[in-house]
Every structure is written in structure tokens, then in C-alpha cells.
mmCIF file with all atom_site columns, C-alpha atoms and ligand atoms in Angstrom:
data_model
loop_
_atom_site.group_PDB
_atom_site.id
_atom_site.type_symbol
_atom_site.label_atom_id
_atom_site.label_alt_id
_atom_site.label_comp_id
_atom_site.label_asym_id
_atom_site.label_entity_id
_atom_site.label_seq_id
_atom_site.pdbx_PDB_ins_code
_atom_site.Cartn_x
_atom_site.Cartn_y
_atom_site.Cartn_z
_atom_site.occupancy
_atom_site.B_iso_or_equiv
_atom_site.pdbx_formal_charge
_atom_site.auth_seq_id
_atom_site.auth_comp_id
_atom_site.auth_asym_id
_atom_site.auth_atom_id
_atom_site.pdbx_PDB_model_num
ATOM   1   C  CA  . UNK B 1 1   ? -19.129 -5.827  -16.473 1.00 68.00 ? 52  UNK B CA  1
ATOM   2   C  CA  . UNK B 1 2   ? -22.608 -6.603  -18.306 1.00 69.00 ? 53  UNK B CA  1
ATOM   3   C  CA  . UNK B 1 3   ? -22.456 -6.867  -22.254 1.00 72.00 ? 54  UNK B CA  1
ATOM   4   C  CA  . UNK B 1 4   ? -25.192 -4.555  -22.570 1.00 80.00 ? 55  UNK B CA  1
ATOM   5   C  CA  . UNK B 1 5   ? -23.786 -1.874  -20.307 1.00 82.00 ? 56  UNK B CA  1
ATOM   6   C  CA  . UNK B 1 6   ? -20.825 -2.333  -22.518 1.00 86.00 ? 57  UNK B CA  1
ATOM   7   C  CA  . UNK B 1 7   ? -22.963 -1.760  -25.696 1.00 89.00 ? 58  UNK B CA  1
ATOM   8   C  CA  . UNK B 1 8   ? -24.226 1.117   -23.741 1.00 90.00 ? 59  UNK B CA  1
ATOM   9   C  CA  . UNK B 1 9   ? -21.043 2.483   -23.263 1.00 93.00 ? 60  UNK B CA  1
ATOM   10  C  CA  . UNK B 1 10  ? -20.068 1.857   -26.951 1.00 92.00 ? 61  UNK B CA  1
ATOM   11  C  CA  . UNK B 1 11  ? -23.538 4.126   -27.962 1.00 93.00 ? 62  UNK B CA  1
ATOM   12  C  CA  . UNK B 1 12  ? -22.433 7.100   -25.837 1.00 93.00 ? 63  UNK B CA  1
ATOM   13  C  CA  . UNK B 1 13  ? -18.346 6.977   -26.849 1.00 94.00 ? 64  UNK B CA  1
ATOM   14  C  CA  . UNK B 1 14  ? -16.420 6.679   -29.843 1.00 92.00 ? 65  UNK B CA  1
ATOM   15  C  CA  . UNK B 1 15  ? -14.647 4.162   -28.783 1.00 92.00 ? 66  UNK B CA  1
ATOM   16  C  CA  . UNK B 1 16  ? -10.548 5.827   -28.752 1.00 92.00 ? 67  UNK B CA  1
ATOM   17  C  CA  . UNK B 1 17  ? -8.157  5.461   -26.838 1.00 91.00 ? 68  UNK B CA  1
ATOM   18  C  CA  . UNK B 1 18  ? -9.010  9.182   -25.209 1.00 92.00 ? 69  UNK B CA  1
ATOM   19  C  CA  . UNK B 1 19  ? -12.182 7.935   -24.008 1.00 95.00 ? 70  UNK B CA  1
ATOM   20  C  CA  . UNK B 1 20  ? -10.037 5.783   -21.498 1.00 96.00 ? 71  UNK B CA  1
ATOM   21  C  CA  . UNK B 1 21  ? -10.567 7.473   -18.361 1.00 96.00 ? 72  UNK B CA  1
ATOM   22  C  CA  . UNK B 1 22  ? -13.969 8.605   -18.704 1.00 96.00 ? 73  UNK B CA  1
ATOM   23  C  CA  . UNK B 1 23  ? -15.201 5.131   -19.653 1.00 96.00 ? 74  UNK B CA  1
ATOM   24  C  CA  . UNK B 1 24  ? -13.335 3.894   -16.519 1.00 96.00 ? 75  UNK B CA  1
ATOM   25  C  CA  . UNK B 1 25  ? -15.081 6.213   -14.309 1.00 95.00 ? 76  UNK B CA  1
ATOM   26  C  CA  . UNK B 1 26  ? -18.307 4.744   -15.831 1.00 95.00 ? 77  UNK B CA  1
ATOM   27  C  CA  . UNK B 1 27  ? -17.626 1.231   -15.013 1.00 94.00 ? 78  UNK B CA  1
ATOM   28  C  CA  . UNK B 1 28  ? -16.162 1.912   -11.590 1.00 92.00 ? 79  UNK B CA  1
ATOM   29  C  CA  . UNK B 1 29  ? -19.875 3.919   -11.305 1.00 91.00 ? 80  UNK B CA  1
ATOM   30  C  CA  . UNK B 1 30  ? -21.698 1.261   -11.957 1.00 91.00 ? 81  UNK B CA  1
ATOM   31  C  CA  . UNK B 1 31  ? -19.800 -2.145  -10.868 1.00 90.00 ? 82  UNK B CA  1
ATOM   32  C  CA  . UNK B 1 32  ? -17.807 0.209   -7.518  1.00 88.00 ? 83  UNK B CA  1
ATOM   33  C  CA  . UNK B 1 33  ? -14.590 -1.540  -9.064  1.00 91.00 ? 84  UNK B CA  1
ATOM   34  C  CA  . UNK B 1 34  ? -12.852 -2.243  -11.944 1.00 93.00 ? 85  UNK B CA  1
ATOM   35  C  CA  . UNK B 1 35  ? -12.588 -6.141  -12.497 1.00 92.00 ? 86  UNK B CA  1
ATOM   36  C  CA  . UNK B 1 36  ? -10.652 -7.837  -14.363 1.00 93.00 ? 87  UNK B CA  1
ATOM   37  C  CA  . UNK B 1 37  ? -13.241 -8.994  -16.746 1.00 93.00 ? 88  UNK B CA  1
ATOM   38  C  CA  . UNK B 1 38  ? -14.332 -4.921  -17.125 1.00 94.00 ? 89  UNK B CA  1
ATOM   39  C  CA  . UNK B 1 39  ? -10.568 -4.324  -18.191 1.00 95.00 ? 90  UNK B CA  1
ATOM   40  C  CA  . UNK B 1 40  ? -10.142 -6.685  -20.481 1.00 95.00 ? 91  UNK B CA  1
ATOM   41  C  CA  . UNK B 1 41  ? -13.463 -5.509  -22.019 1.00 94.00 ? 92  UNK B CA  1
ATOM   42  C  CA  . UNK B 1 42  ? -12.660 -2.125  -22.238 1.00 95.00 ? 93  UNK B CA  1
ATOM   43  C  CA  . UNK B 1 43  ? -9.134  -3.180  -23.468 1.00 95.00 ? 94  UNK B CA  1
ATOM   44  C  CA  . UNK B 1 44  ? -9.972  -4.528  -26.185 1.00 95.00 ? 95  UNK B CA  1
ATOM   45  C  CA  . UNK B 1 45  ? -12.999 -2.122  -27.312 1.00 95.00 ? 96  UNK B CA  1
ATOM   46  C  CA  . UNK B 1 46  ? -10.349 0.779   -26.803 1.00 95.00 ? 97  UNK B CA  1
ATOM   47  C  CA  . UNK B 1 47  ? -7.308  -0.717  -28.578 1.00 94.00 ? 98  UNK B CA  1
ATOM   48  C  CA  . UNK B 1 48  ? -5.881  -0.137  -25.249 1.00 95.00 ? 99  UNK B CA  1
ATOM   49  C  CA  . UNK B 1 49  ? -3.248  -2.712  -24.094 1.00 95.00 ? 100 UNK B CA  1
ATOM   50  C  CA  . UNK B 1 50  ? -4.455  -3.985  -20.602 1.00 96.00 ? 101 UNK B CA  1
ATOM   51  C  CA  . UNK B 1 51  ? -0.852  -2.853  -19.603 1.00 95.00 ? 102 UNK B CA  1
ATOM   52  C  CA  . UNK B 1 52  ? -1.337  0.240   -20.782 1.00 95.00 ? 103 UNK B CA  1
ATOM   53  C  CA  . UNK B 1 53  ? -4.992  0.398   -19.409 1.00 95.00 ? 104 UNK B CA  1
ATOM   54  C  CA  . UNK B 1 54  ? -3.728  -0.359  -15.634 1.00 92.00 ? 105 UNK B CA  1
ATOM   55  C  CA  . UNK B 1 55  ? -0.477  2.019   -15.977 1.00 92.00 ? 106 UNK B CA  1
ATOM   56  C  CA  . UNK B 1 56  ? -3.547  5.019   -16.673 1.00 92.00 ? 107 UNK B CA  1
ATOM   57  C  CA  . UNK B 1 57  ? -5.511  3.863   -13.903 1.00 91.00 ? 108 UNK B CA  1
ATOM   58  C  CA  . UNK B 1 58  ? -3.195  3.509   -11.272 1.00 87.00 ? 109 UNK B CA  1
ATOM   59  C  CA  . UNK B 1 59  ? -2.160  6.249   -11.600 1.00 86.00 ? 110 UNK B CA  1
ATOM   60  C  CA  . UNK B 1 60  ? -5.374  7.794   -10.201 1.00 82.00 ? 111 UNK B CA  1
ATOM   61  C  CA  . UNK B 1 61  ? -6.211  6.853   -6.867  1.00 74.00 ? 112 UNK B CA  1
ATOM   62  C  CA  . UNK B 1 62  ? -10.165 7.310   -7.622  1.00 81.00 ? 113 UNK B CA  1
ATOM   63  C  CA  . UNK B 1 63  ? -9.802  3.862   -9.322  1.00 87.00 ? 114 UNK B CA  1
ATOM   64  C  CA  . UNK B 1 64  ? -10.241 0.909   -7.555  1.00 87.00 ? 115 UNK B CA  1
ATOM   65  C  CA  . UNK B 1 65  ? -9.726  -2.763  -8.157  1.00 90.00 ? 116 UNK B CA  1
ATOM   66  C  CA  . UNK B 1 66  ? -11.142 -5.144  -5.866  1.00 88.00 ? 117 UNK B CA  1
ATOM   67  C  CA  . UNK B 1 67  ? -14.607 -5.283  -4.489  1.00 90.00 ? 118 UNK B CA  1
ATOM   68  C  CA  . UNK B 1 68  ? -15.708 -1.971  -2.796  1.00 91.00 ? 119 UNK B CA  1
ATOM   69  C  CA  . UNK B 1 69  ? -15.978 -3.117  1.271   1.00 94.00 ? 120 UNK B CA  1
ATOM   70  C  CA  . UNK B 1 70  ? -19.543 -2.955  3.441   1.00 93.00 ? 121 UNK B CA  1
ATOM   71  C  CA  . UNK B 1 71  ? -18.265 0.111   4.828   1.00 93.00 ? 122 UNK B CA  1
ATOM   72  C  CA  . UNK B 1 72  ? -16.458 2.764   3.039   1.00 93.00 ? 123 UNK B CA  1
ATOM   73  C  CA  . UNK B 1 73  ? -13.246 4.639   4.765   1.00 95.00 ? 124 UNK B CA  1
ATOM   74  C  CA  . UNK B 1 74  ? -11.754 7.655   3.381   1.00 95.00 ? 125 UNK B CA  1
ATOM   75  C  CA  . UNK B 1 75  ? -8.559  9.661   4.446   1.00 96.00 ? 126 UNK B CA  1
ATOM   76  C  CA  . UNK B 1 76  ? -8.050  12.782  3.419   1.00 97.00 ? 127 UNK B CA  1
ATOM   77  C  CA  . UNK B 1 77  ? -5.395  13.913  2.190   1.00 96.00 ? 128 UNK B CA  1
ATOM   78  C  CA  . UNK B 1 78  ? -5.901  17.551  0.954   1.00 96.00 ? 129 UNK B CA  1
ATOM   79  C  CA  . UNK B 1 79  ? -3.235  20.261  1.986   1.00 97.00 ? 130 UNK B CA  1
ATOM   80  C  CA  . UNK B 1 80  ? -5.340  21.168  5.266   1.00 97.00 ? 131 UNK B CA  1
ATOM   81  C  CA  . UNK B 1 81  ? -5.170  17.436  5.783   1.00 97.00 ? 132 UNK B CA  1
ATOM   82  C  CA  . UNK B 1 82  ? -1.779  17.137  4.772   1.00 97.00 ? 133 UNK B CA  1
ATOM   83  C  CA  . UNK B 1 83  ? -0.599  19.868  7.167   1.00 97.00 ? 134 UNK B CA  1
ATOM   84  C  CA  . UNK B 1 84  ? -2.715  18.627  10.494  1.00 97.00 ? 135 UNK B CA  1
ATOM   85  C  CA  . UNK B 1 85  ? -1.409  15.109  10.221  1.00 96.00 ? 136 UNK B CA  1
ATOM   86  C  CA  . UNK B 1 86  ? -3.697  13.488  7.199   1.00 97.00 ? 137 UNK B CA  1
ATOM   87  C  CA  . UNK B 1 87  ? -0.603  11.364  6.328   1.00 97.00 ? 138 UNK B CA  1
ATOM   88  C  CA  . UNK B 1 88  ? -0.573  9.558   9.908   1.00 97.00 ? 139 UNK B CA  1
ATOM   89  C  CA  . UNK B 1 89  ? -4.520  8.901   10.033  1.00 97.00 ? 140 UNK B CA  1
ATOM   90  C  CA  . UNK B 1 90  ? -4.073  6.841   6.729   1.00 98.00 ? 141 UNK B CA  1
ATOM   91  C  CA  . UNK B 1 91  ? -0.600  5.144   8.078   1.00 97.00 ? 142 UNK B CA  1
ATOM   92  C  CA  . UNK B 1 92  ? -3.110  4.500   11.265  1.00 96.00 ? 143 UNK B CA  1
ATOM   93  C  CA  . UNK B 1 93  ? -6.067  3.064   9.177   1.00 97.00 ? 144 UNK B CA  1
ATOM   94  C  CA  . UNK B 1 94  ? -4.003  0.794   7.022   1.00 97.00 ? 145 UNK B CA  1
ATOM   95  C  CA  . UNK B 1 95  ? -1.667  -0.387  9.465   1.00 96.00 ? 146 UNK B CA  1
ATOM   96  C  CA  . UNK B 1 96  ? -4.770  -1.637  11.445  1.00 95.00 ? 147 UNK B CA  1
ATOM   97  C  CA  . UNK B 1 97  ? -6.734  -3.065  8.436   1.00 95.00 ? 148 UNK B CA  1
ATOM   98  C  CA  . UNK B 1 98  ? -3.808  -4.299  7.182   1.00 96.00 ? 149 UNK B CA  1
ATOM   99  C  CA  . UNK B 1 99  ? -4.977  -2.748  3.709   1.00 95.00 ? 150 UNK B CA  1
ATOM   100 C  CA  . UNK B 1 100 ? -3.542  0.344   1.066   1.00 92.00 ? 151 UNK B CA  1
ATOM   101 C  CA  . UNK B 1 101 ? -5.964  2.539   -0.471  1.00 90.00 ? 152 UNK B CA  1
ATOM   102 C  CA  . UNK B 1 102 ? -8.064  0.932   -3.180  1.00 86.00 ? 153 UNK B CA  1
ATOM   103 C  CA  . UNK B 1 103 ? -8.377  -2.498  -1.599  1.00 90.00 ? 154 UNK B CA  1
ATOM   104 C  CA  . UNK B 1 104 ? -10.503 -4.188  0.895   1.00 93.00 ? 155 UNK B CA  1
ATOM   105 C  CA  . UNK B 1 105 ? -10.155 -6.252  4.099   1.00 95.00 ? 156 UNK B CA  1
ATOM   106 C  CA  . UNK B 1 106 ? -10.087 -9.930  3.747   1.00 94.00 ? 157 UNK B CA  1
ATOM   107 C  CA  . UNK B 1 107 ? -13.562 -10.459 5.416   1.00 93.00 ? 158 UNK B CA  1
ATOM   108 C  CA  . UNK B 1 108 ? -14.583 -7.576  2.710   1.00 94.00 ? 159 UNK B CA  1
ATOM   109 C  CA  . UNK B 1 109 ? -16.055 -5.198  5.853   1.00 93.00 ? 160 UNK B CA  1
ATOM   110 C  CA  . UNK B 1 110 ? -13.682 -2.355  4.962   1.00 94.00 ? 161 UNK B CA  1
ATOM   111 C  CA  . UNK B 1 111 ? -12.631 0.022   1.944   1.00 94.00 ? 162 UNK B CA  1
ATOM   112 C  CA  . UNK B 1 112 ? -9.763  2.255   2.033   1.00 93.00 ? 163 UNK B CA  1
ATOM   113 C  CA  . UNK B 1 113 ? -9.504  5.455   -0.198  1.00 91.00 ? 164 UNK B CA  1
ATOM   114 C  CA  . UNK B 1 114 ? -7.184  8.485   0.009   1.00 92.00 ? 165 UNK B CA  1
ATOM   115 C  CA  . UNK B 1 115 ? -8.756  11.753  -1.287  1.00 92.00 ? 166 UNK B CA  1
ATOM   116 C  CA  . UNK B 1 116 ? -7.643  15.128  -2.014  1.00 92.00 ? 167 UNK B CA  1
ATOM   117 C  CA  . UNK B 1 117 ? -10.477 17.069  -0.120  1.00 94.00 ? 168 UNK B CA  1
ATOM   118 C  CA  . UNK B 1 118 ? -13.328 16.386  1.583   1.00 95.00 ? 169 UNK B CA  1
ATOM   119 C  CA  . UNK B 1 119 ? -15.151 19.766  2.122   1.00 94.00 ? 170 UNK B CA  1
ATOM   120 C  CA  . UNK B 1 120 ? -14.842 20.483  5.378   1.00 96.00 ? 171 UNK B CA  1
ATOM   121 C  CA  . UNK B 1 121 ? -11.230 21.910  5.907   1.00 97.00 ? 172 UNK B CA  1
ATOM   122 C  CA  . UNK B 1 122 ? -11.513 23.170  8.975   1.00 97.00 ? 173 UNK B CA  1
ATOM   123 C  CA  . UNK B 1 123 ? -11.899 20.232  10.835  1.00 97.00 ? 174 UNK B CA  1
ATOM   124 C  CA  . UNK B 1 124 ? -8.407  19.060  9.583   1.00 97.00 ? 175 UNK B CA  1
ATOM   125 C  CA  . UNK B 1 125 ? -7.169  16.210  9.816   1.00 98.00 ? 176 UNK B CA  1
ATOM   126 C  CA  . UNK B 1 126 ? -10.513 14.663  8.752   1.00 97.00 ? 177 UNK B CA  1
ATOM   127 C  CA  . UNK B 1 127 ? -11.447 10.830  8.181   1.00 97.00 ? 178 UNK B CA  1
ATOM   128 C  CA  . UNK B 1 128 ? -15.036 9.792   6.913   1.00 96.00 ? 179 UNK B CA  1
ATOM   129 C  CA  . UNK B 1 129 ? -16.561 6.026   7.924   1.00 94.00 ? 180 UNK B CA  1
ATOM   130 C  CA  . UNK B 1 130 ? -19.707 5.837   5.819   1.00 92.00 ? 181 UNK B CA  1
ATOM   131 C  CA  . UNK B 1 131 ? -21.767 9.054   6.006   1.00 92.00 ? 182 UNK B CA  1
ATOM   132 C  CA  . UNK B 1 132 ? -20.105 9.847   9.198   1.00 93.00 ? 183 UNK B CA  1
ATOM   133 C  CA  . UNK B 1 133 ? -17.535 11.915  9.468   1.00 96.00 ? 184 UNK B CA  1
ATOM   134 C  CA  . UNK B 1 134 ? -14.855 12.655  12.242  1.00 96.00 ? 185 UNK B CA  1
ATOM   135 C  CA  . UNK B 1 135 ? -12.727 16.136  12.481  1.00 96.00 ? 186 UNK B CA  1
ATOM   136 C  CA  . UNK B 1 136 ? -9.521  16.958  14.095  1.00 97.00 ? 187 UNK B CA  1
ATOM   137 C  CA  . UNK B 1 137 ? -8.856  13.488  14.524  1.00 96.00 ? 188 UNK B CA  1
ATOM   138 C  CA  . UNK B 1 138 ? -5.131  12.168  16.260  1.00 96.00 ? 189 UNK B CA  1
ATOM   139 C  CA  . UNK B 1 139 ? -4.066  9.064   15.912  1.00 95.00 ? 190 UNK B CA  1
ATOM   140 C  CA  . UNK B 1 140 ? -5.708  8.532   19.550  1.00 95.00 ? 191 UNK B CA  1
ATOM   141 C  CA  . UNK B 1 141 ? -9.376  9.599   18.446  1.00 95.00 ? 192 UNK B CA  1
ATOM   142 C  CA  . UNK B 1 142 ? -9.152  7.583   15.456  1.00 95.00 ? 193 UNK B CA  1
ATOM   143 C  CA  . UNK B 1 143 ? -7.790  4.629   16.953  1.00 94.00 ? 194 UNK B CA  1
ATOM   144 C  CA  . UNK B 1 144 ? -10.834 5.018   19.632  1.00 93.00 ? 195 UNK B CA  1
ATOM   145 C  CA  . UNK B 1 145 ? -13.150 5.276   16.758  1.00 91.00 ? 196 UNK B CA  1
ATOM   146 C  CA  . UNK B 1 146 ? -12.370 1.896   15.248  1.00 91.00 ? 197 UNK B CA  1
ATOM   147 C  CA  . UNK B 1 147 ? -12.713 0.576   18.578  1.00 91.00 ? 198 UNK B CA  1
ATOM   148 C  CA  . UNK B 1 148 ? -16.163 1.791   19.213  1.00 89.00 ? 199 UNK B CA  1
ATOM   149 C  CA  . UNK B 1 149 ? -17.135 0.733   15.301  1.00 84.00 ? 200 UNK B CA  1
ATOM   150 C  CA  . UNK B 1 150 ? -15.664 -3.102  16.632  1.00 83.00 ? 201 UNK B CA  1
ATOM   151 C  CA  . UNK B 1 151 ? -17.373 -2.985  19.384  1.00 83.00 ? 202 UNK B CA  1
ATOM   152 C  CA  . UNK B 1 152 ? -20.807 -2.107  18.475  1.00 77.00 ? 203 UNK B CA  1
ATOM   153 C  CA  . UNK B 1 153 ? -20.516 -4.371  15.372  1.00 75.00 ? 204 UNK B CA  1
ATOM   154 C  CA  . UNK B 1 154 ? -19.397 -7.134  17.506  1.00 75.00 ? 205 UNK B CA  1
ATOM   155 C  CA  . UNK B 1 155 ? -22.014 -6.399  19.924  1.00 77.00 ? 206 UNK B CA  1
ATOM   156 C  CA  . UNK B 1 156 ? -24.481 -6.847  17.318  1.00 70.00 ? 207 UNK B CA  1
HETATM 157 S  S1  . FES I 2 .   ? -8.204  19.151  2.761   1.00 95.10 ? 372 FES I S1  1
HETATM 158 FE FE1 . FES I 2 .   ? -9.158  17.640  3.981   1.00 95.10 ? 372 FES I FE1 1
HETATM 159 S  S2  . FES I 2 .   ? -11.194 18.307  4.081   1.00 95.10 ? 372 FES I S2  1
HETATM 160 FE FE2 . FES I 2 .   ? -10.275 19.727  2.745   1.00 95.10 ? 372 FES I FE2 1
#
């Protein structure tokens, strides 16, 4: 994180420990992650232990802590989700990039993120690749989706 978005921050908040969270969400705005070198910043602006700091954000699976991939995955997991099978389409997507939600694939083409709704319910279960995004998905369908992503980005 910049100094001067940090002296930017330290304009718009008072700088307690309350102001945790929303000064996360800033960073994570602005950098798509929270590095190490952000934490310890805000750590130490907040009064904040960096213990402390990571038990409050990982607790929420909006934060993130590696680099955000070139293409951004999300698995819902809302109670539409939950109920058509959201669970197995995430168990699918990280047992094939080898990743949990929050991190990214080695060769960095890849985020993962589990979210509670995506908007469009009725196509439960429902994964997103980028802007594109794929309804009443089975493990099949999805599996054939990452195959035609591979093959079109190998093709290319
Ligand atoms: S619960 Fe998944 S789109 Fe709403």
C-alpha cells in the first residue's frame, strides 16, 4: 500500500480500532488484496495487533490475501446455491485449481471467492468466470466449462 493512500485514508478516518474493517475494504479496493506490507500499515496506524488484524479479516471471506488472479472465479454460496449443490461446484473448482477461496493459482491465472449471493437465484447452483456467468451448473457442466476456458486459452 502507497504512503499517500495511507495519508488518505488517515484524512477520511479517525484512526480506531472500529475503523478496522472499513479501512480494510478500502485497501482491498484499491490494491485487490491485502499485503502484508498494507497490514502492517494499517496495524500499526490502528493500534491493531497484526494478530488481531488477520483474526478480523479472516473471518470475512470478502478479504483476500494474495494477488487477485487474471481471471476472477466466484462460487456461490447463497441458500438457493446452497440447496442446488453450490457446496460441490466450489469442492469442483478448488479441487481442480488446487486453490481455497481467497488465493490464487500458482501461474496467478485464477482467483477463487465464495459469495453469499449473486443475484440471479434462479439459475441455482450458479458460478461466475469473469463477467460471464453460468446457471444450473453440475459438476459435469462446470467441469466442461473449465475445459472449454483451457482450451481456447491454450489455443490462443
Ligand atoms: S443464492 Fe446464489 S445467486 Fe442467489
Amino acid at each position: 500500500m502507497a504512503k499517500d493512500r495511507l495519508s488518505k485514508l488517515k484524512q477520511e478516518f479517525n484512526g480506531e480500532p472500529a475503523d478496522l474493517i472499513p479501512v480494510l475494504q478500502r485497501v482491498q479496493k484499491a490494491d485487490g488484496y491485502l499485503s502484508r506490507d498494507a497490514i502492517a500499515r494499517v496495524s500499526r496506524w490502528l493500534k491493531v495487533s497484526e494478530h488481531e488484524l488477520y483474526g478480523v479479516a479472516t473471518f470475512y471471506a470478502q478479504f483476500r490475501f494474495t494477488t487477485p488472479g487474471r481471471h476472477h472465479i466466484k462460487a456461490c454460496l447463497g441458500t438457493a446455491c446452497h440447496v442446488q449443490g453450490g457446496e460441490q461446484m466450489l469442492d469442483v473448482l478448488q479441487r481442480r485449481l488446487d486453490i481455497k477461496p481467497g488465493e490464487t493459482t500458482d501461474d496467478g491465472e485464477y482467483d477463487l471467492e465464495r459469495v453469499a449471493c449473486l443475484g440471479c437465484c434462479a439459475l441455482a447452483p450458479v458460478v461466475t468466470i469473469d463477467e460471464k456467468t453460468y446457471g444450473q451448473m453440475s459438476v459435469l457442466k462446470l467441469q466442461r466449462s473449465l475445459d472449454e476456458r483451457e482450451n481456447i486459452e491454450s489455443a490462443s
